[in-house]
Amino acid sequence: MIIKGILDPEDARDAVRFGADGIVVSNHGGRQLDGVLSTARAMPAIADAVKGDIAILADSGIRSGLDVVRMIAMGADAVLLGRAFIYALATAGEAGVAHLLELFEKEMRVAMTLTGARSIADLGTDSLVPNSIPHL
């Protein structure tokens, strides 16, 4: 079971206690929860609370490979590409999705090169500008 919509570290701890397999840190794109904490702002505290105890997925506001790198650096184990994927599919079908994934991969490689990360495992909070992380 994966629980979506986690924005609070205590809710993440509850998910671990309840035996969930994973959580999705998400504000549902801000559509229903306008003005609520963004996924990027919530991620560091949630990762501090439950990283290693449960799978952490990030959702909401992922628009580029750089966004994927940022979320992983802040503690996500995986990143969901829902809206971008759907737009690419609607625009150009399978070829659109393939193109989107190529773009994301290239953007991720550039970001990782610029931060000195040789692999996804090398990404961490030290890969980010300190002021860009809410709790540092």
CSV table of C-alpha atoms in Angstrom, one decimal:
chain,number,residue,atom,x,y,z
A,1,MET,CA,0.0,0.0,0.0
A,2,ILE,CA,1.3,3.5,-0.9
A,3,ILE,CA,-0.3,6.5,0.7
A,4,LYS,CA,-0.4,9.7,-1.3
A,5,GLY,CA,-0.7,13.3,-0.1
A,6,ILE,CA,1.8,13.2,2.7
A,7,LEU,CA,3.2,16.7,3.6
A,8,ASP,CA,3.9,16.3,7.3
A,9,PRO,CA,6.7,14.3,9.0
A,10,GLU,CA,4.3,12.9,11.6
A,11,ASP,CA,1.9,11.6,8.9
A,12,ALA,CA,4.9,10.0,7.3
A,13,ARG,CA,5.8,8.3,10.6
A,14,ASP,CA,2.2,7.1,10.9
A,15,ALA,CA,2.5,5.6,7.5
A,16,VAL,CA,5.5,3.6,8.7
A,17,ARG,CA,3.6,2.5,11.9
A,18,PHE,CA,0.6,1.5,9.8
A,19,GLY,CA,2.8,-0.8,7.6
A,20,ALA,CA,2.5,1.1,4.3
A,21,ASP,CA,5.0,0.2,1.7
A,22,GLY,CA,5.6,3.7,0.6
A,23,ILE,CA,4.4,7.3,0.7
A,24,VAL,CA,3.9,9.9,-2.0
A,25,VAL,CA,4.9,13.4,-0.9
A,26,SER,CA,2.4,15.4,-2.8
A,27,ASN,CA,0.2,18.5,-2.6
A,28,HIS,CA,-1.9,17.1,-5.5
A,29,GLY,CA,-0.4,19.8,-7.8
A,30,GLY,CA,-1.8,22.5,-5.6
A,31,ARG,CA,-5.2,22.2,-7.4
A,32,GLN,CA,-7.2,21.1,-4.4
A,33,LEU,CA,-4.9,22.4,-1.8
A,34,ASP,CA,-4.1,25.9,-3.0
A,35,GLY,CA,-1.6,27.6,-0.7
A,36,VAL,CA,-0.5,24.4,1.0
A,37,LEU,CA,3.2,23.5,1.5
A,38,SER,CA,4.9,22.5,-1.8
A,39,THR,CA,6.3,19.0,-2.2
A,40,ALA,CA,9.8,20.5,-2.4
A,41,ARG,CA,9.3,22.4,0.9
A,42,ALA,CA,7.9,19.3,2.6
A,43,MET,CA,10.4,16.7,1.3
A,44,PRO,CA,13.5,17.4,3.5
A,45,ALA,CA,11.7,17.1,6.9
A,46,ILE,CA,9.8,14.0,5.7
A,47,ALA,CA,13.0,12.4,4.5
A,48,ASP,CA,14.7,13.2,7.8
A,49,ALA,CA,11.8,11.5,9.6
A,50,VAL,CA,11.4,8.3,7.6
A,51,LYS,CA,14.2,7.8,5.0
A,52,GLY,CA,15.2,4.2,5.0
A,53,ASP,CA,12.0,3.1,6.8
A,54,ILE,CA,9.6,3.4,3.9
A,55,ALA,CA,9.8,4.2,0.1
A,56,ILE,CA,9.5,7.9,-0.5
A,57,LEU,CA,8.1,9.1,-3.8
A,58,ALA,CA,7.8,12.7,-4.9
A,59,ASP,CA,4.9,14.1,-6.9
A,60,SER,CA,3.7,17.6,-7.8
A,61,GLY,CA,5.5,20.2,-9.7
A,62,ILE,CA,8.0,17.9,-11.5
A,63,ARG,CA,8.6,19.7,-14.9
A,64,SER,CA,12.2,18.8,-15.8
A,65,GLY,CA,15.1,16.5,-15.2
A,66,LEU,CA,16.5,19.1,-12.8
A,67,ASP,CA,13.4,18.8,-10.7
A,68,VAL,CA,13.9,15.1,-10.5
A,69,VAL,CA,17.5,15.6,-9.4
A,70,ARG,CA,16.4,18.1,-6.7
A,71,MET,CA,13.8,15.8,-5.3
A,72,ILE,CA,16.2,12.9,-5.1
A,73,ALA,CA,18.8,15.1,-3.5
A,74,MET,CA,16.3,16.1,-0.9
A,75,GLY,CA,15.4,12.5,-0.1
A,76,ALA,CA,13.0,11.0,-2.6
A,77,ASP,CA,13.7,7.4,-3.6
A,78,ALA,CA,11.7,7.9,-6.8
A,79,VAL,CA,9.9,10.7,-8.7
A,80,LEU,CA,6.5,10.6,-10.4
A,81,LEU,CA,6.1,12.4,-13.8
A,82,GLY,CA,2.3,12.3,-14.1
A,83,ARG,CA,1.4,15.6,-15.7
A,84,ALA,CA,4.5,15.9,-18.0
A,85,PHE,CA,3.9,12.3,-19.1
A,86,ILE,CA,0.3,12.8,-19.9
A,87,TYR,CA,1.0,16.0,-21.8
A,88,ALA,CA,3.7,14.3,-23.9
A,89,LEU,CA,1.3,11.3,-24.5
A,90,ALA,CA,-1.5,13.6,-25.6
A,91,THR,CA,0.7,15.7,-27.8
A,92,ALA,CA,2.6,13.0,-29.7
A,93,GLY,CA,1.6,9.6,-28.4
A,94,GLU,CA,4.4,7.0,-27.7
A,95,ALA,CA,7.0,9.2,-29.6
A,96,GLY,CA,6.1,12.1,-27.3
A,97,VAL,CA,6.7,10.1,-24.2
A,98,ALA,CA,10.0,8.7,-25.5
A,99,HIS,CA,11.1,12.3,-26.3
A,100,LEU,CA,10.1,13.5,-22.8
A,101,LEU,CA,12.1,10.7,-21.2
A,102,GLU,CA,15.1,11.6,-23.3
A,103,LEU,CA,14.8,15.2,-22.3
A,104,PHE,CA,14.5,14.4,-18.7
A,105,GLU,CA,17.5,12.0,-18.9
A,106,LYS,CA,19.7,14.7,-20.6
A,107,GLU,CA,18.7,17.3,-18.0
A,108,MET,CA,19.4,15.0,-15.2
A,109,ARG,CA,22.8,14.1,-16.6
A,110,VAL,CA,23.7,17.8,-17.0
A,111,ALA,CA,22.6,18.6,-13.4
A,112,MET,CA,24.4,15.6,-12.0
A,113,THR,CA,27.6,16.5,-13.9
A,114,LEU,CA,27.5,20.1,-12.6
A,115,THR,CA,27.1,18.9,-9.0
A,116,GLY,CA,29.8,16.2,-9.4
A,117,ALA,CA,27.4,13.3,-8.9
A,118,ARG,CA,28.4,10.2,-10.9
A,119,SER,CA,25.3,8.3,-10.0
A,120,ILE,CA,21.9,8.8,-8.5
A,121,ALA,CA,23.3,7.4,-5.2
A,122,ASP,CA,25.7,10.3,-5.1
A,123,LEU,CA,22.9,12.9,-4.9
A,124,GLY,CA,22.3,14.3,-1.5
A,125,THR,CA,21.6,17.6,0.2
A,126,ASP,CA,25.3,18.6,-0.4
A,127,SER,CA,24.3,18.6,-4.1
A,128,LEU,CA,22.0,21.6,-3.5
A,129,VAL,CA,22.5,25.2,-2.8
A,130,PRO,CA,22.1,25.5,1.0
A,131,ASN,CA,19.5,28.3,0.9
A,132,SER,CA,17.3,26.2,-1.4
A,133,ILE,CA,16.6,23.6,1.3
A,134,PRO,CA,14.1,24.9,3.9
A,135,HIS,CA,15.7,23.4,7.0
A,136,LEU,CA,19.4,24.0,6.3
